[in-house]
């Protein structure tokens, strides 16, 4: 089960018409709300351009559509490495990428094991397979026919149409090629050479070459360059495909027991449209996966003109600003300037448990006051005591919903709980502003309700 877009963007079928893509030289491309977007609104529904299951999940997921079918998979006729949920998926994969992958898995594993000698290589192997598949899912003829358009830039200012394919979008993602250090680039070149050898042996360039010549053809050099480009951009643009494990028992330690975002990594994918969204340490969208399709939903009320953001990993709820910014600088090569960093928003552990900033109740007014007085924005009186009474009612409702989530096992009921949780969370945001702990924990409860009612769910698959 997953959400659908009510109305798609005219130039990109995967994103909501209520979101625009803009550009600034210092920030690159980013998403902006074109109107007020309430919590729960669908922002993006995007199938993966390419995806793979993690090696330890291959027996549980169809290699083509990523459906969780557990012990009912149909094996490949020629290798024991992958399997499918149906004959249709088996045939579709053979007509696309698998005819060039079949039988090559053990070769990559041996090369990586020899290189890393005793160190864990599982995640590296997964990404190596993702890069391989990203190229071979299209035939050589496609890359030759689209050679000129592959590197045509995306429109930057939101006033131009973009009519290229998702594969074009993938190859147009940021790679930071000019900033990559020589040692890392050398590892990408070695990986590309290994992939090219597999391509030659599998017949990607025509006839199969079990004994390959010492020099590369023009076609092989061209594809080799694209492989290096794919490896470069995968560093910054790969998303982990997850499933909810909310219904599995847990033994959370005291440091994380108050932060509830129970998901498990089951694969990796590339999603060019989502990659247009910038990071925020207190992001206003939440993403889940239905198979390998990514769905992003507004997890906060987003005002017109406000940036629409996603979270690359470090959350203001759990990690202090210096550690967050250091991690982002190391892994994504930017200094985070999000609101949570600029205002040094407190973590869940340190944030106030008492409300301090109260919202004006006039429709569309953004005024906030610490005590009963006239609103600084519209001049209406803000009765803080009335807000407090409503906040206490919201608290009770949220605790009731939490109990229902823990006891419910019916999918239909979980959707009802999700709708009620969304309505309650929307109301709380209209009553109070940060710093306030309940704003963190209520949003977490919204995430949980969403996971339990939509997308990949381990216990109910």
Coordinates of C-alpha atoms in Angstrom, one line a residue:
X1 CA 0.0 0.0 0.0
X2 CA 1.3 3.5 -0.8
X3 CA 0.1 7.0 -1.5
X4 CA -0.6 8.4 -4.9
X5 CA 0.1 12.0 -6.1
X6 CA -3.1 14.0 -6.4
X7 CA -1.6 16.2 -9.2
X8 CA 1.8 15.8 -10.8
X9 CA 4.2 18.5 -11.8
X10 CA 3.8 19.3 -15.5
X11 CA 7.5 18.7 -16.2
X12 CA 8.1 15.8 -13.8
X13 CA 5.5 13.1 -13.2
X14 CA 7.1 11.9 -10.0
X15 CA 6.8 15.2 -8.0
X16 CA 3.7 17.1 -6.8
X17 CA 2.5 20.1 -8.7
X18 CA 2.5 21.9 -5.4
X19 CA 6.4 21.8 -5.4
X20 CA 8.7 23.8 -7.6
X21 CA 12.4 23.2 -8.3
X22 CA 14.6 26.3 -8.1
X23 CA 18.3 27.0 -8.4
X24 CA 20.8 29.1 -6.6
X25 CA 24.6 29.2 -7.4
X26 CA 25.5 28.6 -3.7
X27 CA 22.9 25.9 -3.1
X28 CA 22.3 24.1 -6.4
X29 CA 18.8 22.8 -7.2
X30 CA 16.3 22.7 -4.4
X31 CA 12.6 22.2 -3.8
X32 CA 10.1 24.9 -2.7
X33 CA 6.5 24.8 -1.7
X34 CA 4.3 26.7 -4.3
X35 CA 1.4 26.8 -1.8
X36 CA 0.8 25.8 1.9
X37 CA 1.2 22.0 2.1
X38 CA -0.3 20.3 5.2
X39 CA 1.2 17.4 7.0
X40 CA 0.4 14.1 5.2
X41 CA 0.4 15.6 1.7
X42 CA 2.2 13.4 -0.9
X43 CA 5.3 15.3 -2.1
X44 CA 6.9 12.6 -4.4
X45 CA 6.2 9.1 -5.7
X46 CA 9.3 7.8 -7.6
X47 CA 10.2 4.3 -8.8
X48 CA 13.9 3.6 -8.5
X49 CA 15.8 4.1 -11.7
X50 CA 17.9 1.2 -10.5
X51 CA 17.8 -0.9 -7.3
X52 CA 19.3 -4.0 -5.7
X53 CA 18.5 -6.0 -2.6
X54 CA 21.2 -6.3 0.0
X55 CA 23.0 -9.6 -0.3
X56 CA 21.5 -10.9 2.9
X57 CA 18.0 -10.1 1.6
X58 CA 18.2 -11.7 -1.8
X59 CA 16.1 -14.7 -0.8
X60 CA 13.2 -12.5 0.4
X61 CA 12.7 -10.0 -2.5
X62 CA 12.0 -10.3 -6.2
X63 CA 15.2 -9.1 -8.0
X64 CA 13.1 -7.1 -10.5
X65 CA 10.1 -5.5 -8.8
X66 CA 11.4 -5.8 -5.2
X67 CA 8.2 -7.4 -4.0
X68 CA 8.6 -9.3 -0.7
X69 CA 7.6 -12.9 -1.4
X70 CA 9.6 -14.8 1.1
X71 CA 9.8 -18.5 0.2
X72 CA 7.8 -18.3 -3.1
X73 CA 10.5 -17.0 -5.3
X74 CA 11.1 -18.3 -8.9
X75 CA 14.9 -18.9 -9.4
X76 CA 16.9 -17.8 -12.4
X77 CA 17.3 -20.6 -14.9
X78 CA 21.0 -20.1 -15.2
X79 CA 22.3 -19.0 -11.8
X80 CA 21.4 -19.5 -8.1
X81 CA 22.1 -15.9 -7.1
X82 CA 18.8 -14.1 -7.8
X83 CA 15.1 -15.1 -7.9
X84 CA 11.8 -13.5 -8.9
X85 CA 8.2 -13.3 -7.8
X86 CA 6.8 -14.3 -11.2
X87 CA 7.6 -15.5 -14.6
X88 CA 6.9 -12.0 -16.0
X89 CA 9.6 -10.5 -13.7
X90 CA 12.1 -13.2 -14.6
X91 CA 11.6 -12.5 -18.3
X92 CA 11.6 -8.7 -17.9
X93 CA 15.0 -8.9 -16.0
X94 CA 16.5 -11.2 -18.6
X95 CA 15.5 -8.7 -21.3
X96 CA 17.1 -5.9 -19.4
X97 CA 20.0 -6.2 -17.0
X98 CA 20.2 -9.8 -15.8
X99 CA 21.5 -11.4 -19.0
X100 CA 24.7 -9.3 -18.4
X101 CA 24.8 -10.0 -14.6
X102 CA 24.1 -13.8 -14.7
X103 CA 27.1 -15.7 -13.4
X104 CA 29.3 -12.6 -12.6
X105 CA 28.5 -12.2 -8.9
X106 CA 31.2 -14.5 -7.6
X107 CA 33.9 -12.8 -9.7
X108 CA 33.1 -9.4 -8.0
X109 CA 33.1 -11.0 -4.6
X110 CA 36.5 -12.6 -5.0
X111 CA 38.1 -9.4 -6.3
X112 CA 36.7 -7.4 -3.4
X113 CA 37.7 -10.0 -0.8
X114 CA 41.2 -10.1 -2.2
X115 CA 41.4 -6.3 -2.1
X116 CA 40.1 -5.9 1.4
X117 CA 41.7 -9.0 3.0
X118 CA 39.7 -9.9 6.1
X119 CA 37.7 -6.7 6.3
X120 CA 33.9 -6.6 5.9
X121 CA 33.0 -6.0 2.2
X122 CA 29.2 -6.6 2.2
X123 CA 28.1 -2.9 1.7
X124 CA 30.9 -2.4 -0.9
X125 CA 29.7 -5.4 -2.8
X126 CA 26.1 -4.1 -2.8
X127 CA 27.2 -0.7 -4.2
X128 CA 29.4 -2.4 -6.8
X129 CA 26.4 -4.4 -8.0
X130 CA 24.2 -1.2 -8.1
X131 CA 26.8 0.6 -10.3
X132 CA 27.0 -2.4 -12.6
X133 CA 23.2 -2.6 -13.0
X134 CA 22.8 1.1 -13.4
X135 CA 24.7 0.9 -16.7
X136 CA 23.7 -2.5 -18.1
X137 CA 19.9 -2.0 -17.7
X138 CA 20.2 0.0 -20.9
X139 CA 21.8 -1.5 -24.0
X140 CA 24.9 0.0 -25.6
X141 CA 22.7 1.3 -28.5
X142 CA 20.8 3.5 -26.0
X143 CA 24.0 5.2 -24.8
X144 CA 25.2 5.7 -28.4
X145 CA 21.9 7.1 -29.5
X146 CA 21.7 9.5 -26.5
X147 CA 25.4 10.4 -26.3
X148 CA 24.7 14.1 -26.9
X149 CA 21.7 14.4 -24.7
X150 CA 23.1 12.4 -21.7
X151 CA 25.0 15.4 -20.4
X152 CA 22.5 18.1 -21.2
X153 CA 21.8 20.0 -18.0
X154 CA 18.6 19.9 -16.1
X155 CA 16.6 23.2 -16.2
X156 CA 17.8 25.3 -13.3
X157 CA 15.2 27.9 -12.7
X158 CA 11.9 26.0 -12.9
X159 CA 10.8 27.8 -16.1
X160 CA 12.0 25.3 -18.6
X161 CA 10.6 21.8 -19.4
X162 CA 12.7 18.7 -19.1
X163 CA 11.5 15.9 -21.3
X164 CA 14.4 13.4 -20.9
X165 CA 14.2 9.9 -19.4
X166 CA 14.8 8.9 -15.8
X167 CA 18.2 7.4 -17.0
X168 CA 19.1 10.9 -18.2
X169 CA 18.1 12.3 -14.8
X170 CA 20.4 9.7 -13.1
X171 CA 23.4 10.6 -15.2
X172 CA 22.8 14.3 -14.6
X173 CA 23.2 14.0 -10.8
X174 CA 26.0 15.9 -9.0
X175 CA 29.2 13.9 -8.9
X176 CA 31.7 16.6 -7.6
X177 CA 34.2 15.2 -10.1
X178 CA 36.5 18.2 -9.8
X179 CA 36.8 17.7 -6.0
X180 CA 37.5 14.0 -5.9
X181 CA 40.9 13.1 -4.6
X182 CA 43.3 11.1 -6.8
X183 CA 43.3 8.0 -4.5
X184 CA 39.5 7.7 -4.6
X185 CA 39.4 8.3 -8.3
X186 CA 41.9 5.6 -8.8
X187 CA 39.7 3.1 -7.0
X188 CA 36.8 4.1 -9.3
X189 CA 39.0 3.5 -12.3
X190 CA 40.0 0.1 -11.1
X191 CA 36.3 -0.8 -10.5
X192 CA 35.3 0.5 -13.9
X193 CA 38.0 -1.7 -15.5
X194 CA 36.7 -4.8 -13.6
X195 CA 33.2 -4.0 -14.7
X196 CA 34.3 -3.6 -18.4
X197 CA 35.9 -7.0 -18.2
X198 CA 32.6 -8.5 -17.0
X199 CA 30.7 -6.5 -19.8
X200 CA 33.0 -8.0 -22.4
X201 CA 32.6 -11.5 -21.1
X202 CA 28.8 -11.2 -20.9
X203 CA 28.4 -10.0 -24.5
X204 CA 27.3 -6.4 -23.6
X205 CA 29.4 -5.0 -26.5
X206 CA 28.3 -7.7 -28.9
X207 CA 29.8 -11.2 -29.0
X208 CA 31.1 -12.6 -25.7
X209 CA 34.9 -12.2 -25.2
X210 CA 36.2 -14.8 -22.8
X211 CA 39.7 -13.7 -23.8
X212 CA 39.7 -10.0 -24.0
X213 CA 42.2 -7.9 -26.0
X214 CA 44.7 -5.6 -24.2
X215 CA 43.2 -2.3 -25.6
X216 CA 39.7 -1.0 -25.4
X217 CA 37.5 0.0 -28.3
X218 CA 35.9 3.5 -28.5
X219 CA 32.6 2.0 -27.3
X220 CA 34.3 0.4 -24.3
X221 CA 36.1 3.6 -23.5
X222 CA 32.8 5.5 -23.6
X223 CA 31.0 3.1 -21.3
X224 CA 34.1 3.0 -19.0
X225 CA 33.8 6.7 -18.6
X226 CA 30.1 6.4 -17.7
X227 CA 31.0 3.8 -15.2
X228 CA 33.4 6.1 -13.4
X229 CA 30.8 8.9 -13.5
X230 CA 28.2 6.5 -11.9
X231 CA 30.6 5.5 -9.1
X232 CA 31.3 9.2 -8.4
X233 CA 27.7 10.3 -8.2
X234 CA 26.7 7.2 -6.2
X235 CA 28.7 8.5 -3.3
X236 CA 26.2 11.4 -2.8
X237 CA 23.0 10.1 -4.3
X238 CA 22.4 6.5 -3.2
X239 CA 19.4 5.9 -1.0
X240 CA 18.9 2.9 1.3
X241 CA 15.6 1.1 0.7
X242 CA 14.0 0.2 4.0
X243 CA 11.1 -1.7 5.6
X244 CA 9.4 -1.0 8.9
X245 CA 10.2 -3.3 11.9
X246 CA 7.8 -1.7 14.3
X247 CA 6.1 -5.0 15.0
X248 CA 9.3 -6.8 15.9
X249 CA 10.4 -6.9 19.5
X250 CA 13.1 -4.5 20.5
X251 CA 15.6 -4.0 23.3
X252 CA 16.4 -0.4 22.9
X253 CA 19.0 1.1 25.2
X254 CA 18.4 4.2 27.3
X255 CA 20.1 6.6 24.9
X256 CA 17.8 5.8 22.0
X257 CA 14.5 4.7 23.7
X258 CA 12.9 8.1 23.2
X259 CA 13.8 8.3 19.5
X260 CA 11.6 5.9 17.5
X261 CA 12.3 5.4 13.9
X262 CA 12.3 1.6 13.5
X263 CA 13.4 0.7 10.0
X264 CA 15.7 -1.9 8.5
X265 CA 17.9 -1.5 5.4
X266 CA 16.9 -4.1 2.8
X267 CA 18.5 -2.6 -0.4
X268 CA 19.8 0.4 -2.2
X269 CA 18.4 2.5 -5.0
X270 CA 18.9 5.7 -7.1
X271 CA 16.1 8.3 -7.2
X272 CA 17.1 11.3 -9.4
X273 CA 14.0 13.4 -8.5
X274 CA 14.4 13.0 -4.7
X275 CA 18.1 14.0 -5.1
X276 CA 16.9 17.5 -6.1
X277 CA 15.8 18.0 -2.5
X278 CA 18.3 19.5 -0.1
X279 CA 19.1 18.2 3.4
X280 CA 17.8 19.7 6.7
X281 CA 18.7 18.3 10.1
X282 CA 15.0 18.9 11.0
X283 CA 13.6 18.0 7.6
X284 CA 9.9 18.5 6.8
X285 CA 9.3 15.3 4.7
X286 CA 9.4 11.6 5.7
X287 CA 10.1 8.9 3.1
X288 CA 9.0 5.3 3.0
X289 CA 9.3 2.5 0.4
X290 CA 6.6 0.4 -1.2
X291 CA 8.7 -2.3 -2.9
X292 CA 11.4 -0.1 -4.4
X293 CA 9.1 2.8 -5.1
X294 CA 10.0 5.8 -2.9
X295 CA 7.2 7.9 -1.4
X296 CA 7.9 11.2 0.3
X297 CA 5.2 12.7 2.5
X298 CA 5.1 16.1 4.2
X299 CA 5.9 15.4 7.9
X300 CA 5.3 18.9 9.0
X301 CA 3.0 21.7 7.8
X302 CA 5.0 23.5 5.1
X303 CA 4.3 27.1 4.3
X304 CA 4.2 28.6 0.8
X305 CA 7.7 29.7 -0.2
X306 CA 9.3 27.4 2.4
X307 CA 12.0 24.9 1.2
X308 CA 10.9 21.3 1.0
X309 CA 13.7 19.2 2.6
X310 CA 14.7 15.6 3.3
X311 CA 17.1 14.2 5.8
X312 CA 20.4 12.6 4.6
X313 CA 21.0 11.1 8.0
X314 CA 22.0 13.3 11.0
X315 CA 18.9 14.4 12.9
X316 CA 18.7 17.4 15.2
X317 CA 16.6 15.3 17.5
X318 CA 19.5 12.9 18.2
X319 CA 22.8 14.4 17.3
X320 CA 24.4 17.7 18.5
X321 CA 25.1 20.4 15.9
X322 CA 29.0 20.1 15.8
X323 CA 28.8 16.3 15.1
X324 CA 26.0 16.7 12.5
X325 CA 27.9 19.3 10.6
X326 CA 31.2 17.4 10.7
X327 CA 29.5 14.2 9.4
X328 CA 27.8 16.1 6.6
X329 CA 31.1 17.9 5.6
X330 CA 32.9 14.5 5.5
X331 CA 30.3 12.5 3.6
X332 CA 28.4 15.1 1.5
X333 CA 31.0 17.8 1.2
X334 CA 29.0 20.8 2.4
X335 CA 28.6 22.9 5.5
X336 CA 25.0 22.6 6.7
X337 CA 23.1 25.9 6.8
X338 CA 19.7 24.5 7.7
X339 CA 17.5 26.3 10.2
X340 CA 18.2 23.7 13.0
X341 CA 21.9 24.3 12.6
X342 CA 21.7 28.1 12.3
X343 CA 19.5 28.3 15.4
X344 CA 21.3 25.4 17.2
X345 CA 18.0 23.6 17.9
X346 CA 18.3 21.5 21.0
X347 CA 18.3 17.7 20.8
X348 CA 15.5 15.5 22.2
X349 CA 17.5 14.9 25.3
X350 CA 18.0 18.6 26.0
X351 CA 14.9 20.3 24.6
X352 CA 12.4 21.9 27.0
X353 CA 9.5 19.8 28.2
X354 CA 7.4 22.9 28.8
X355 CA 5.7 25.0 26.1
X356 CA 7.1 28.6 25.7
X357 CA 6.0 29.9 22.3
X358 CA 2.3 30.0 21.4
X359 CA 0.7 30.4 17.9
X360 CA -2.0 32.9 16.9
X361 CA -5.2 31.0 16.1
X362 CA -6.3 33.3 13.3
X363 CA -6.3 31.5 9.9
X364 CA -3.0 31.8 8.0
X365 CA -1.4 34.0 10.6
X366 CA 2.2 33.1 11.6
X367 CA 2.3 35.2 14.8
X368 CA 3.9 33.7 17.9
X369 CA 4.0 35.0 21.5
X370 CA 5.3 33.7 24.9
X371 CA 2.3 35.0 26.9
X372 CA -1.2 36.4 26.4
X373 CA -0.9 39.6 24.4
X374 CA -1.8 41.0 21.0
X375 CA -0.4 39.1 18.0
X376 CA 2.7 40.8 16.5
X377 CA 1.5 39.9 13.0
X378 CA -2.3 40.5 13.0
X379 CA -2.9 42.4 16.3
X380 CA -5.6 39.9 17.4
X381 CA -5.4 38.8 21.1
X382 CA -3.6 35.5 21.6
X383 CA -5.1 33.7 24.7
X384 CA -2.2 31.6 25.8
X385 CA -4.3 29.8 28.4
X386 CA -6.6 28.6 25.7
X387 CA -3.7 27.2 23.7
X388 CA -2.4 25.4 26.8
X389 CA -5.8 23.7 27.3
X390 CA -5.8 22.5 23.7
X391 CA -2.2 21.3 24.0
X392 CA -3.1 19.1 26.9
X393 CA -6.0 17.6 25.0
X394 CA -3.6 16.9 22.1
X395 CA -1.2 15.1 24.5
X396 CA -4.0 12.8 25.7
X397 CA -5.1 12.0 22.1
X398 CA -1.5 11.2 21.1
X399 CA -1.0 8.8 24.0
X400 CA -4.3 7.1 23.2
X401 CA -3.1 6.7 19.5
X402 CA 0.2 5.4 20.7
X403 CA -1.5 2.6 22.6
X404 CA -3.7 1.7 19.6
X405 CA -0.6 1.4 17.4
X406 CA 1.0 -1.0 19.8
X407 CA -2.0 -3.3 20.1
X408 CA -3.4 -3.1 16.5
X409 CA -2.7 -5.8 14.0
X410 CA -5.2 -4.9 11.3
X411 CA -4.0 -3.0 8.2
X412 CA -7.4 -1.3 7.7
X413 CA -7.4 -0.1 11.3
X414 CA -3.8 1.2 11.0
X415 CA -4.9 3.5 8.2
X416 CA -7.6 4.9 10.4
X417 CA -5.0 5.4 13.2
X418 CA -2.7 7.1 10.7
X419 CA -5.4 9.6 9.6
X420 CA -6.3 10.5 13.2
X421 CA -2.6 10.9 14.1
X422 CA -2.1 13.1 11.1
X423 CA -5.0 15.3 12.1
X424 CA -3.8 15.6 15.7
X425 CA -0.2 16.4 14.7
X426 CA -1.4 19.1 12.3
X427 CA -3.4 20.6 15.2
X428 CA -0.4 20.6 17.6
X429 CA 1.7 22.5 15.1
X430 CA -0.9 25.3 15.0
X431 CA -0.8 25.7 18.8
X432 CA 2.9 25.8 19.8
X433 CA 6.4 26.4 18.4
X434 CA 9.9 25.1 19.4
X435 CA 11.6 24.6 21.6
X436 CA 9.2 22.0 22.9
X437 CA 9.8 18.3 23.3
X438 CA 6.2 17.2 22.3
X439 CA 6.8 18.6 18.8
X440 CA 9.6 16.0 18.4
X441 CA 7.8 13.0 19.9
X442 CA 4.5 13.8 18.1
X443 CA 6.3 13.9 14.8
X444 CA 7.9 10.6 15.6
X445 CA 4.4 9.1 16.3
X446 CA 3.3 10.4 12.9
X447 CA 6.3 8.6 11.3
X448 CA 5.3 5.4 13.1
X449 CA 1.7 5.6 12.1
X450 CA 2.8 6.1 8.5
X451 CA 5.2 3.1 8.6
X452 CA 2.5 0.9 10.1
X453 CA -0.1 1.8 7.4
X454 CA 1.9 2.2 4.2
X455 CA 4.9 0.7 2.5
X456 CA 7.2 -2.2 3.3
X457 CA 6.4 -3.7 6.7
X458 CA 8.4 -6.7 7.8
X459 CA 5.9 -8.4 10.1
X460 CA 2.9 -8.0 7.7
X461 CA 4.6 -8.9 4.5

